[in-house]
Coordinates of N, CA and C and ligand atoms in Angstrom, one line a residue:
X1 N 8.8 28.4 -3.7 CA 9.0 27.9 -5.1 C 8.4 26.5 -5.1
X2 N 7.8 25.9 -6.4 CA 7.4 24.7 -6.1 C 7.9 23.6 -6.4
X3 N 7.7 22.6 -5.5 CA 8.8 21.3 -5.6 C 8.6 20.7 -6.9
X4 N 9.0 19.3 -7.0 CA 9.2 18.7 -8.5 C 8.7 17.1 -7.7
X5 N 8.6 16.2 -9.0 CA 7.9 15.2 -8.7 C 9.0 14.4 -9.6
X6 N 10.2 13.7 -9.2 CA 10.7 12.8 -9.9 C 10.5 11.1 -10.2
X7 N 10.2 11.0 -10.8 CA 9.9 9.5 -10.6 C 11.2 8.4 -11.3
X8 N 10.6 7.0 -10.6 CA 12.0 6.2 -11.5 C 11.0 4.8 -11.9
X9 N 11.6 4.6 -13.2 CA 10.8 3.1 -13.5 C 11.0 2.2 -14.3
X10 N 10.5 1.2 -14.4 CA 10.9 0.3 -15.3 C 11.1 -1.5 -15.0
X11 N 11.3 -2.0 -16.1 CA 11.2 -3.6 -15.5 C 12.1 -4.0 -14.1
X12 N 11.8 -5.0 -13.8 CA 11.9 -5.9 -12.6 C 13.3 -6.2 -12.8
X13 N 14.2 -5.5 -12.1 CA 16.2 -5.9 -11.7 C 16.4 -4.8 -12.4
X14 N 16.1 -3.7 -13.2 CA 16.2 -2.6 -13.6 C 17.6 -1.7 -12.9
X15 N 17.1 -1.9 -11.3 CA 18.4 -1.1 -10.5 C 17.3 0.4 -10.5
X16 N 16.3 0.4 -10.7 CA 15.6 2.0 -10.4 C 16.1 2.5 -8.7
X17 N 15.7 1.2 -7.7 CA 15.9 1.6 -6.4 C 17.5 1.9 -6.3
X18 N 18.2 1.4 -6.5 CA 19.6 1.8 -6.6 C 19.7 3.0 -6.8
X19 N 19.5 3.1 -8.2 CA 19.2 4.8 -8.7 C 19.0 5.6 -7.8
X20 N 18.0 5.4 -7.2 CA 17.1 6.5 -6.6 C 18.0 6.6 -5.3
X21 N 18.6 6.1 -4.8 CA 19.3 6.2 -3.4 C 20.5 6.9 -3.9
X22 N 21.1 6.5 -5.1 CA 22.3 7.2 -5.7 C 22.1 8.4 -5.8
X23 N 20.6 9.0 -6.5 CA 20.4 10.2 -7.2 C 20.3 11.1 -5.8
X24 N 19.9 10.9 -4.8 CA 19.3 11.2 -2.9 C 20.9 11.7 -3.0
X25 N 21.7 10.5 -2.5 CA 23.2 10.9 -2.2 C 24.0 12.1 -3.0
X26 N 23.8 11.8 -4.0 CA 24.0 13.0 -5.2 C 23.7 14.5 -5.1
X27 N 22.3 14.2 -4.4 CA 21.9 15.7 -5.3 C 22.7 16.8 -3.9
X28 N 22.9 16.8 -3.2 CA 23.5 17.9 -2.5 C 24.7 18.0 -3.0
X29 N 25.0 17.5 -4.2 CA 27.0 18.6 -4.5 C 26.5 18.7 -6.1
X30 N 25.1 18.8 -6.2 CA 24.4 19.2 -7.1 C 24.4 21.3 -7.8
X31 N 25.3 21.5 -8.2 CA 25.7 22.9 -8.6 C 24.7 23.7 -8.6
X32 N 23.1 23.0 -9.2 CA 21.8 23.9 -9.2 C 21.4 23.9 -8.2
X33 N 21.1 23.1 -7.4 CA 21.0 23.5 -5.7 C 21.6 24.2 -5.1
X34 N 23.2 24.5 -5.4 CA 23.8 25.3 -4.4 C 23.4 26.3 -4.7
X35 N 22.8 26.6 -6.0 CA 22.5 28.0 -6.9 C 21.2 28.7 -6.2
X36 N 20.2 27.9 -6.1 CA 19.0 28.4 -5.2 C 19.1 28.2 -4.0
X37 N 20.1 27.5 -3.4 CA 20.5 27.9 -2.0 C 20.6 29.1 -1.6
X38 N 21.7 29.4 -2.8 CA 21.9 30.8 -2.4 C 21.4 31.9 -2.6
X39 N 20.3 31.4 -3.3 CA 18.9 32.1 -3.7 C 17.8 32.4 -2.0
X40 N 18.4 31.1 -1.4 CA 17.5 31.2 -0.2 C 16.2 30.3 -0.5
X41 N 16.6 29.3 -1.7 CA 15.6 28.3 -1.3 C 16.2 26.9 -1.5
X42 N 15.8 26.4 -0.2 CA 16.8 25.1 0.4 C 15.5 23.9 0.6
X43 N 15.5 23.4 -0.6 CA 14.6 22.0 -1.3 C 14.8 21.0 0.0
X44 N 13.8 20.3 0.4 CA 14.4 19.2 1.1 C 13.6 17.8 0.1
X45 N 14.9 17.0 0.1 CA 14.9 15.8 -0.9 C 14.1 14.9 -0.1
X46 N 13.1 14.4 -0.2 CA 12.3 13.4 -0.1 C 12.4 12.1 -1.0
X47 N 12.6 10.4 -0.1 CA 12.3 9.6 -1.1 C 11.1 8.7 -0.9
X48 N 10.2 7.8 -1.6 CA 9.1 7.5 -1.6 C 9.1 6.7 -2.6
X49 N 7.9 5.6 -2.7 CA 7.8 4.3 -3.0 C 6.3 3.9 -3.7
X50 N 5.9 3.3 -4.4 CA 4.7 3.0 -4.7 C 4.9 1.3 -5.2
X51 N 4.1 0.7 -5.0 CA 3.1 0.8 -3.4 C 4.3 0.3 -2.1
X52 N 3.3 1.1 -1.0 CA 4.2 1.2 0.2 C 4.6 2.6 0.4
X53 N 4.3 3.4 0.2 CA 4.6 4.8 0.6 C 4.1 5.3 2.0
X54 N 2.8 4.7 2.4 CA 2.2 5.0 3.6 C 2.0 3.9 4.5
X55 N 1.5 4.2 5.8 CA 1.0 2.7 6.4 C 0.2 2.1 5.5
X56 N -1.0 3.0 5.4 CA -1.6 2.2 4.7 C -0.9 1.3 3.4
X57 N -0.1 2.1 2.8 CA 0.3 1.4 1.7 C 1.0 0.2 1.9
X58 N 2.1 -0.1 3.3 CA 2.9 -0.6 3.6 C 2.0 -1.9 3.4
X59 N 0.4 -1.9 4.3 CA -0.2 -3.2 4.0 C -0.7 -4.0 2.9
X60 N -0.5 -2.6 1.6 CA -1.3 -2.6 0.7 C -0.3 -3.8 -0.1
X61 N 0.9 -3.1 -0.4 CA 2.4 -3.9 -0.7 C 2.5 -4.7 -0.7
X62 N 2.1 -5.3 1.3 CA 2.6 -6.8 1.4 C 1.7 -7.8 1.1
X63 N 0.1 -7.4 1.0 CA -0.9 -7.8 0.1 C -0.8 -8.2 -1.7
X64 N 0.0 -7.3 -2.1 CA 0.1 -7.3 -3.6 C 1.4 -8.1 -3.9
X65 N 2.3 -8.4 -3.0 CA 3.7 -8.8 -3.5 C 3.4 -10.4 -3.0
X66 N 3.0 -10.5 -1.7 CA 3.5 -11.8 -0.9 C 2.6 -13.0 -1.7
X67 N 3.0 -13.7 -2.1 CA 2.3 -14.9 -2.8 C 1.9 -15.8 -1.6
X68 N 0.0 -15.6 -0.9 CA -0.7 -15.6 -0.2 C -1.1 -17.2 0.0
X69 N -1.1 -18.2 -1.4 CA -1.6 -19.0 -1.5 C -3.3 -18.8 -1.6
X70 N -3.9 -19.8 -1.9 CA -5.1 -19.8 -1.8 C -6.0 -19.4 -3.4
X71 N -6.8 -18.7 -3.7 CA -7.5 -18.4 -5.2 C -6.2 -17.4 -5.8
X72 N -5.7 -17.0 -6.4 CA -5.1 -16.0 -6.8 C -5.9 -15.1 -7.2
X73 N -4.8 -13.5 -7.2 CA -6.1 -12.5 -7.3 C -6.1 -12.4 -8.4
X74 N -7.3 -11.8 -8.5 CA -7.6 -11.2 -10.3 C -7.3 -10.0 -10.4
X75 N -6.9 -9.7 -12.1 CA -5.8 -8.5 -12.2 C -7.1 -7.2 -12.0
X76 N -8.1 -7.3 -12.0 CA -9.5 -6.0 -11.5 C -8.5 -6.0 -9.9
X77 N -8.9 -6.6 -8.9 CA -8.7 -6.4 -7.9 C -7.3 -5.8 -7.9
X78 N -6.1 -6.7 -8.4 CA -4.7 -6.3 -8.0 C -5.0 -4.4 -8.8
X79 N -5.4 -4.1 -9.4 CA -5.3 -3.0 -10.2 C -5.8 -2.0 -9.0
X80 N -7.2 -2.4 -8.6 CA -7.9 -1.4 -7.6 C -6.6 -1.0 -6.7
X81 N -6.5 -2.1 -5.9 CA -5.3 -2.0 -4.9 C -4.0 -1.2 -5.3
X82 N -3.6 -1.3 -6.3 CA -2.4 -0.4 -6.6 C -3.0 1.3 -6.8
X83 N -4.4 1.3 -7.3 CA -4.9 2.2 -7.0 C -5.0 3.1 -5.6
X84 N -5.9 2.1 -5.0 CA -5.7 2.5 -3.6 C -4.5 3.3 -2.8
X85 N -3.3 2.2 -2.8 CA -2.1 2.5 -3.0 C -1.6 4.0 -2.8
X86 N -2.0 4.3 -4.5 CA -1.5 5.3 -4.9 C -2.6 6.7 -4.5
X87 N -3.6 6.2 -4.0 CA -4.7 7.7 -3.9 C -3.7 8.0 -2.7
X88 N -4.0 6.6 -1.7 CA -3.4 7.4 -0.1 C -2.1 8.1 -0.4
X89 N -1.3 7.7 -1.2 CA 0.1 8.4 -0.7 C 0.5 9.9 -1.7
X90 N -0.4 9.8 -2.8 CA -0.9 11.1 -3.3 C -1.1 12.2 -2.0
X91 N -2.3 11.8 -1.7 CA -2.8 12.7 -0.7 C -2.1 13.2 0.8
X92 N -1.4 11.8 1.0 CA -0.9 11.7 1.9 C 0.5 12.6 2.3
X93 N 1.1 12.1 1.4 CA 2.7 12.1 1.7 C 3.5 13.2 0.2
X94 N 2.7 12.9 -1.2 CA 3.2 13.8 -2.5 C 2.8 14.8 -2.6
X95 N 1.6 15.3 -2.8 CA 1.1 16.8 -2.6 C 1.7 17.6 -1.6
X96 N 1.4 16.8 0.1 CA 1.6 17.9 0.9 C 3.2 18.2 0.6
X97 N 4.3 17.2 0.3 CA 5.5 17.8 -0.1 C 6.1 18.5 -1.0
X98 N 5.5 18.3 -2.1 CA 5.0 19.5 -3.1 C 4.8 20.9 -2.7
X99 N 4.1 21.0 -2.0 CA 3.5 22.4 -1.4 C 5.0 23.0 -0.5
X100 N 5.3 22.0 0.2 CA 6.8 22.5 0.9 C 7.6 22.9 0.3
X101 N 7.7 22.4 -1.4 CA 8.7 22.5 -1.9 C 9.9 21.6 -1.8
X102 N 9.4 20.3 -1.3 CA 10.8 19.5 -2.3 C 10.5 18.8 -2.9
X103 N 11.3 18.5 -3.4 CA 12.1 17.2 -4.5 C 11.8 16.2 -4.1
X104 N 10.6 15.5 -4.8 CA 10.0 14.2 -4.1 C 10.7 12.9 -5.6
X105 N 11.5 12.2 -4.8 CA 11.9 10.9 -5.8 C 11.3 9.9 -5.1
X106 N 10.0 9.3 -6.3 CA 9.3 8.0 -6.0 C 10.1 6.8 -7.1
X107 N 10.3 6.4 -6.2 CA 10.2 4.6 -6.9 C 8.7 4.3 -7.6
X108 N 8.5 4.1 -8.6 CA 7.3 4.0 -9.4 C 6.0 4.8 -9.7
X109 N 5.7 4.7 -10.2 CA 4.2 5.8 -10.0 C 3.1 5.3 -11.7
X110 N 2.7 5.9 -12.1 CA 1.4 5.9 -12.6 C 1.6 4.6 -14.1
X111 N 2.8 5.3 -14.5 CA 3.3 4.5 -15.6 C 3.1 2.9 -15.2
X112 N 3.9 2.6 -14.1 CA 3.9 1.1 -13.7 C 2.3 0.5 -13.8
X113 N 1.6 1.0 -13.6 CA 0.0 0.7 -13.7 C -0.4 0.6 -15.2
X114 N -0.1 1.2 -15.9 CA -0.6 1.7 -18.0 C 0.8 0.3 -18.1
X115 N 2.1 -0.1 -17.8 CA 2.9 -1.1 -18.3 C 2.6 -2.3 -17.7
X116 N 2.2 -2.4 -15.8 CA 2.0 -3.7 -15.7 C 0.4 -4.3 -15.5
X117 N -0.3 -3.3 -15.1 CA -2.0 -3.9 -15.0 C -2.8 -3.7 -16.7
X118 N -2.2 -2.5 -17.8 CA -2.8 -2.1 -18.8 C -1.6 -3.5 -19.8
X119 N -0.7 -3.5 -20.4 CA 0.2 -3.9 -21.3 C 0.4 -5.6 -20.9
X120 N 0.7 -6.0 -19.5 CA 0.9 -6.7 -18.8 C -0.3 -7.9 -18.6
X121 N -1.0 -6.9 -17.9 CA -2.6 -7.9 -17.7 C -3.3 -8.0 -18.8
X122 N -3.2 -6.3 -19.4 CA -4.3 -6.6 -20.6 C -5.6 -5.9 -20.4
X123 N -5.5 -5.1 -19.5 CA -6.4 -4.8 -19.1 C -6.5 -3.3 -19.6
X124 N -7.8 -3.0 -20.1 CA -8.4 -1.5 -20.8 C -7.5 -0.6 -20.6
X125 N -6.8 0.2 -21.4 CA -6.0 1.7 -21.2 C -6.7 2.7 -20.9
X126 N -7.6 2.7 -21.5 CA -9.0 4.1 -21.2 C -8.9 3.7 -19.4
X127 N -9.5 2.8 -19.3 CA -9.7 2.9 -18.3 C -9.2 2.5 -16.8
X128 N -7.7 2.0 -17.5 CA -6.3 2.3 -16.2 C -5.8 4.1 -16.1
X129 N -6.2 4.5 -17.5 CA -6.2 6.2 -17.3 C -6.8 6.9 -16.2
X130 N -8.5 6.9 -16.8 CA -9.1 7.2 -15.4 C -9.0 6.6 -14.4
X131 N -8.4 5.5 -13.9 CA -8.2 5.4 -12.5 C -7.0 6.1 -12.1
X132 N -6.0 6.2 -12.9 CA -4.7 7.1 -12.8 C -5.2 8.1 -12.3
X133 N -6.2 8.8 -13.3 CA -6.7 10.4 -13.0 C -7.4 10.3 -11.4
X134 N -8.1 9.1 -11.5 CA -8.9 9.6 -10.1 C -8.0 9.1 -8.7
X135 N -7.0 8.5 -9.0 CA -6.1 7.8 -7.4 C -5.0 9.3 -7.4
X136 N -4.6 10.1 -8.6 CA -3.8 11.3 -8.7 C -4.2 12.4 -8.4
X137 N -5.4 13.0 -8.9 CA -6.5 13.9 -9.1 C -5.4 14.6 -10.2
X138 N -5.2 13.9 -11.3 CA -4.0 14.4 -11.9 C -2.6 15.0 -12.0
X139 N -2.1 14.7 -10.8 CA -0.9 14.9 -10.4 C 0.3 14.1 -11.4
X140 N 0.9 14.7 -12.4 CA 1.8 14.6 -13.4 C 3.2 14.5 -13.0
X141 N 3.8 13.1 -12.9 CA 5.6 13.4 -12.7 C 6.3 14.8 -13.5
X142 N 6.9 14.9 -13.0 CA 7.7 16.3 -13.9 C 8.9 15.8 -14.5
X143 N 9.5 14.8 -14.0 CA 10.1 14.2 -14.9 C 10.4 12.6 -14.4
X144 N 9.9 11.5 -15.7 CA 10.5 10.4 -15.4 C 11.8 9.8 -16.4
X145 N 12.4 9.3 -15.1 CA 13.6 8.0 -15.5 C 13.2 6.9 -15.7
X146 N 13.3 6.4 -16.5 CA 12.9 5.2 -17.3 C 14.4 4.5 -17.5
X147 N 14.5 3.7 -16.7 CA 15.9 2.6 -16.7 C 15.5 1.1 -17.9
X148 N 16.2 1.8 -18.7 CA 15.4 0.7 -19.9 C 16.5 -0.6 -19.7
X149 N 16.2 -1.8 -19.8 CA 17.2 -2.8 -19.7 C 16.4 -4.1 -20.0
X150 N 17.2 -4.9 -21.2 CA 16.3 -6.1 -21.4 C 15.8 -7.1 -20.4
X151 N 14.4 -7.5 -20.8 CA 13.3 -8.0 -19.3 C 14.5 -9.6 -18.8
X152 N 15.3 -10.5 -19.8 CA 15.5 -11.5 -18.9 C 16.7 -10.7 -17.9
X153 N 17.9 -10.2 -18.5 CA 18.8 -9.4 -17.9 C 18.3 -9.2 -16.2
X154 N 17.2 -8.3 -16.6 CA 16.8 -7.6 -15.2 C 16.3 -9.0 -14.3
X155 N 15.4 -10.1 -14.9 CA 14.9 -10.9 -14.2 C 15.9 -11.3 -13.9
X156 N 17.1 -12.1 -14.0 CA 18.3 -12.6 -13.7 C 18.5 -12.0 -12.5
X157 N 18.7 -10.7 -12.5 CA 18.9 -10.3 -11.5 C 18.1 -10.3 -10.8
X158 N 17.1 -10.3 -10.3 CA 16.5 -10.4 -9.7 C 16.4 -11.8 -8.7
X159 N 16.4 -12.6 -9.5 CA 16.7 -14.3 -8.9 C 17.9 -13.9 -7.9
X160 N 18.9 -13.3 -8.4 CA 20.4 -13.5 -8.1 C 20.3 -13.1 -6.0
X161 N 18.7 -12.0 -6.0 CA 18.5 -11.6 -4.7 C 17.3 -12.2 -4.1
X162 N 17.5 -13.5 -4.6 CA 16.9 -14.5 -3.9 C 15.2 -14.9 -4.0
X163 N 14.1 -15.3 -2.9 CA 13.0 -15.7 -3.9 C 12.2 -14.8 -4.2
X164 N 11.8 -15.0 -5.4 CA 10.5 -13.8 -6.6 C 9.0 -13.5 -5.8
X165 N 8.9 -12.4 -5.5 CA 8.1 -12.0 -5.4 C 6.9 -12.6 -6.3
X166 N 5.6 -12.0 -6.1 CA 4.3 -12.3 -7.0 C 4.3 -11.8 -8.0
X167 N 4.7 -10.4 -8.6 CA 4.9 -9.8 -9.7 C 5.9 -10.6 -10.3
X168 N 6.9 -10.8 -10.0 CA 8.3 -11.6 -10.4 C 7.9 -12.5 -10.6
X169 N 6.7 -13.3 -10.6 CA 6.6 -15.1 -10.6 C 6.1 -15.1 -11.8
X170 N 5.0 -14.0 -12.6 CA 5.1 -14.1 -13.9 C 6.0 -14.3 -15.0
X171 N 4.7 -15.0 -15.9 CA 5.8 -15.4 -16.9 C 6.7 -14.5 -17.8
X172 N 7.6 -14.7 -18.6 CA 8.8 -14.0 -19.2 C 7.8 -13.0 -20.2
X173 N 7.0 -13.9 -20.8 CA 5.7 -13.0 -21.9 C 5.2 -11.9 -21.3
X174 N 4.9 -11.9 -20.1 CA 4.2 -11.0 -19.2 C 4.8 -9.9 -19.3
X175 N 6.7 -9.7 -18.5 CA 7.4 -9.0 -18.7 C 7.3 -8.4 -19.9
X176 N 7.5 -9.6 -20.9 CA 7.9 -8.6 -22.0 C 6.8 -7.5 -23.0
X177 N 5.8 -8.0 -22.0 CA 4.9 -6.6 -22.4 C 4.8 -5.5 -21.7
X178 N 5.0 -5.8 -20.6 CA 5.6 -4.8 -19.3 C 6.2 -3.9 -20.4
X179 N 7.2 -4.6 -20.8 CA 8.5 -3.6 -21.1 C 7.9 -3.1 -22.5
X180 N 7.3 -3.3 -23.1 CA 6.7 -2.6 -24.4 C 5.6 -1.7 -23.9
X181 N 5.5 -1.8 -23.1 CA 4.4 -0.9 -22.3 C 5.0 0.8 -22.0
X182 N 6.0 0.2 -21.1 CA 7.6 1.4 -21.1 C 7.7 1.8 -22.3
X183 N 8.2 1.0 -23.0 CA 8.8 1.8 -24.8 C 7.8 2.7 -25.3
X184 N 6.2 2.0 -25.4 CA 5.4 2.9 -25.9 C 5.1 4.2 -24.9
X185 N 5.1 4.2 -23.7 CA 5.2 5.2 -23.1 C 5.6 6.9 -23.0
X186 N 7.3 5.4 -23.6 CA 8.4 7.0 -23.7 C 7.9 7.9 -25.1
X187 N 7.6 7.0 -25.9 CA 7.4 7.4 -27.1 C 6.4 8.4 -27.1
X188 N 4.8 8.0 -26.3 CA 4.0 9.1 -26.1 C 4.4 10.2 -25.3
X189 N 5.3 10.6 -24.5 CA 5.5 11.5 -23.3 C 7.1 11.7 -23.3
X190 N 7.3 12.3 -24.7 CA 8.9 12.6 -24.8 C 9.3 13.7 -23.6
X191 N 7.9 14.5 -23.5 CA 8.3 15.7 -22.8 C 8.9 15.8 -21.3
X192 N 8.3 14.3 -20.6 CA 8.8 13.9 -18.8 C 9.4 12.6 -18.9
X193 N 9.5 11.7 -20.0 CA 10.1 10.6 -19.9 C 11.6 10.7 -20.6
X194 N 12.5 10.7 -19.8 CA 14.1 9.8 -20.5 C 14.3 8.8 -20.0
X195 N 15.0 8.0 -21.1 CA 15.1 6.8 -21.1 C 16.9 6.9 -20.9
X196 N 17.0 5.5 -20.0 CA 18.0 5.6 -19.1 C 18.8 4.5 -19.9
X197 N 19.9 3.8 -20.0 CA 20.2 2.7 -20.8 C 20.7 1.9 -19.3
X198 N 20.1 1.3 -18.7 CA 20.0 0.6 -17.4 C 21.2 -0.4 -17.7
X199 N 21.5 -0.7 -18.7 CA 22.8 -2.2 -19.0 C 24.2 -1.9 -18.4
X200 N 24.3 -0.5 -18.0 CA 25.8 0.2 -18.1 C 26.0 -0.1 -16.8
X201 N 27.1 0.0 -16.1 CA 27.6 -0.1 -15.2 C 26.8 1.2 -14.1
X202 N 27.0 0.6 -12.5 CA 26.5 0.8 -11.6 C 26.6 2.5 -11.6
X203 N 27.6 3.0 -12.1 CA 28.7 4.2 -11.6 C 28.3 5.3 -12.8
X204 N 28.2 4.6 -14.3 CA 28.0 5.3 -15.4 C 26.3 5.8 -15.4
X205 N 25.6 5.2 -15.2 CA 24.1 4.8 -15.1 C 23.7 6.5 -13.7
X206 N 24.5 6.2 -12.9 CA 24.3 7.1 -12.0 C 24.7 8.3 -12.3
X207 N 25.8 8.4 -13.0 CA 26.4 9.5 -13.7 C 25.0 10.7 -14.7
X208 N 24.6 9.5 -15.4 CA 23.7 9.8 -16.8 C 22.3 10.3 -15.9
X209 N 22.1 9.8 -14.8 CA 20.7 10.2 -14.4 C 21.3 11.5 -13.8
X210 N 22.2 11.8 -12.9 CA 22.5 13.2 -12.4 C 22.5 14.1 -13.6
X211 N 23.3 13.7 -14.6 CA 23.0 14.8 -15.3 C 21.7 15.7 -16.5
X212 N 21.5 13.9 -16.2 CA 19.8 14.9 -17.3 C 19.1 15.8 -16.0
X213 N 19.1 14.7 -14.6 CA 18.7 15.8 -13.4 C 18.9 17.5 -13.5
X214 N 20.2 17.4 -13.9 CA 20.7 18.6 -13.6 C 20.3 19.9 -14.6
X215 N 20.1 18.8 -15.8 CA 19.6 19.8 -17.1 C 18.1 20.2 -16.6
X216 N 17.3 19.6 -16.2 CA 16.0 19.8 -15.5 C 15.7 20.5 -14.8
X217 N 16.7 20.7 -13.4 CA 17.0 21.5 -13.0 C 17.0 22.9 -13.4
X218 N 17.7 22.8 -14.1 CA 18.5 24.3 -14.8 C 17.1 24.7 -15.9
X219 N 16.2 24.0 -16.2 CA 15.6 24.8 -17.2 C 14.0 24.8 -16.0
X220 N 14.2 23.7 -15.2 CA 12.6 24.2 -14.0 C 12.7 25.9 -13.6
X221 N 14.1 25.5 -13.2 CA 14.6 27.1 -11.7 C 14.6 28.2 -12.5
X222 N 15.3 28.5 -14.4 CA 16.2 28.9 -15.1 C 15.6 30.7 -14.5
X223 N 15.0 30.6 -14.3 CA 14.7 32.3 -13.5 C 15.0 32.7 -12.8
X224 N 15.2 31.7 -11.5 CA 15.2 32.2 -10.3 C 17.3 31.7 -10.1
X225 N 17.3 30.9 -11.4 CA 19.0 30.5 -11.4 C 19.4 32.1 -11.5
X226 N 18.8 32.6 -12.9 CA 19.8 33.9 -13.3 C 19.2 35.5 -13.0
X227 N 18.4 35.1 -12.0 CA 18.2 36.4 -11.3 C 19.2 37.5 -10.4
Ligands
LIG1 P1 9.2 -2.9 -6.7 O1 8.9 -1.7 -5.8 O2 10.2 -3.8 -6.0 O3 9.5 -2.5 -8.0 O4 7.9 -3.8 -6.7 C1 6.7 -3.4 -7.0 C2 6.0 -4.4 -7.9 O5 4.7 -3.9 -8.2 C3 6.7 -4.5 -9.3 O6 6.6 -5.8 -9.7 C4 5.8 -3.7 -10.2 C5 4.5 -3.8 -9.6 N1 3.6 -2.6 -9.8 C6 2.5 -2.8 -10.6 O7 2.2 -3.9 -11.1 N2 1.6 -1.7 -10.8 C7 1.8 -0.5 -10.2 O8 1.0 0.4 -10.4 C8 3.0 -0.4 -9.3 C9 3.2 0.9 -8.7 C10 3.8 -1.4 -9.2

């Protein structure tokens, strides 16, 4: 059977990583899994990251996050690199688990590039697409979580866990195109994107992602559920 590509995303203190470790812990007392369990097909849950999914990426990360001193980069370069990023761990680490058949939950993926290098930097949509298309070879989340939550909120938090990264050191404007970047998003791609209401408590938030999970679930499998 073939695996699923979950993704999670959204501005900076969001709680996506949270998420995504909750949804991990979660999904085995997951009713639709026990269902194709018993079907005889036993998913193995993978989690995963962009950027930083691979070695390579791990360098790629600490290149694009760590505030290096010296020229700062230009958003062409930082773009390439997230590209980069994302070809290797496409190739690397998403497809081949795909093919296995699991449930791959990344922390970020394509959207983050069209909200923070296209909306953010300002940089061409056309052609943050085709680089999408060519770092993916078109590989399409199957469904993303979008943790919507206002940009200072999330930055707050983010301060609260001490010093800001390079992305983080931008200014509040920046974000808040980020996040218009997300809204227009959802709006194009009602079909893989729900929007999460990220403000709610740690417990409720995790609650709401299991269960659209589960609805997704039940309508990916719905054949092999009621066979
Ligand atoms: P995070 O994994 O802690 O969210 O940090 C990743 C940072 O990289 C975050 O600020 C968003 C940013 N980013 C981009 O700007 N473009 C991208 O394509 C990706 C994947 C992340």
């Amino acid at each position: 059977m073939p695996g699923k590509l979950l993704v999670f995303e959204g501005v900076e203190g969001c709680g996506k990583s949270t998420q995504l470790k909750r949804l991990h812990a979660a999904l085995p007392q997951s009713d639709r899994l026990h269902q194709l369990q018993r079907r005889g097909f036993v998913p193995q849950i993978l989690t995963t990251r962009e950027p930083g999914g691979t070695e390579l990426g791990a360098g790629l990360r600490q290149l694009l996050l760590s505030d290096r001193g010296g020229a700062p980069m230009v958003s062409r370069a930082e773009l390439l690199l997230y590209a980069a990023d994302r070809a290797q761990h496409v190739e690397e680490v998403i497809k081949p688990a795909l093919a296995r058949g699991c449930w791959v939950l990344c922390d970020r993926y394509t959207d983050s590039t069209v909200a923070y290098q296209g909306y953010g930097r300002g940089i061409d949509l056309d052609l943050i697409d085709q680089l999408n298309q060519v770092a993916t070879g078109g590989l399409v989340p199957d469904l993303t979580l979008w943790l919507s939550l206002d940009v200072a909120t999330g930055l707050a938090r983010t301060r609260q866990r001490g010093v800001a990264d390079r992305m983080e050191q931008a200014d509040l404007a920046f974000h808040q195109r980020v996040q218009r970047g997300f809204e227009t998003l959802a709006m194009q791609h009602p079909e893989r994107i729900v929007a999460i209401d990220a403000a709610a408590a740690i417990e409720t938030v995790a609650a709401e992602i299991f269960a659209v999970v589960e609805d997704y679930l039940q309508q990916w499998y719905a054949p092999s559920l009621t066979a």
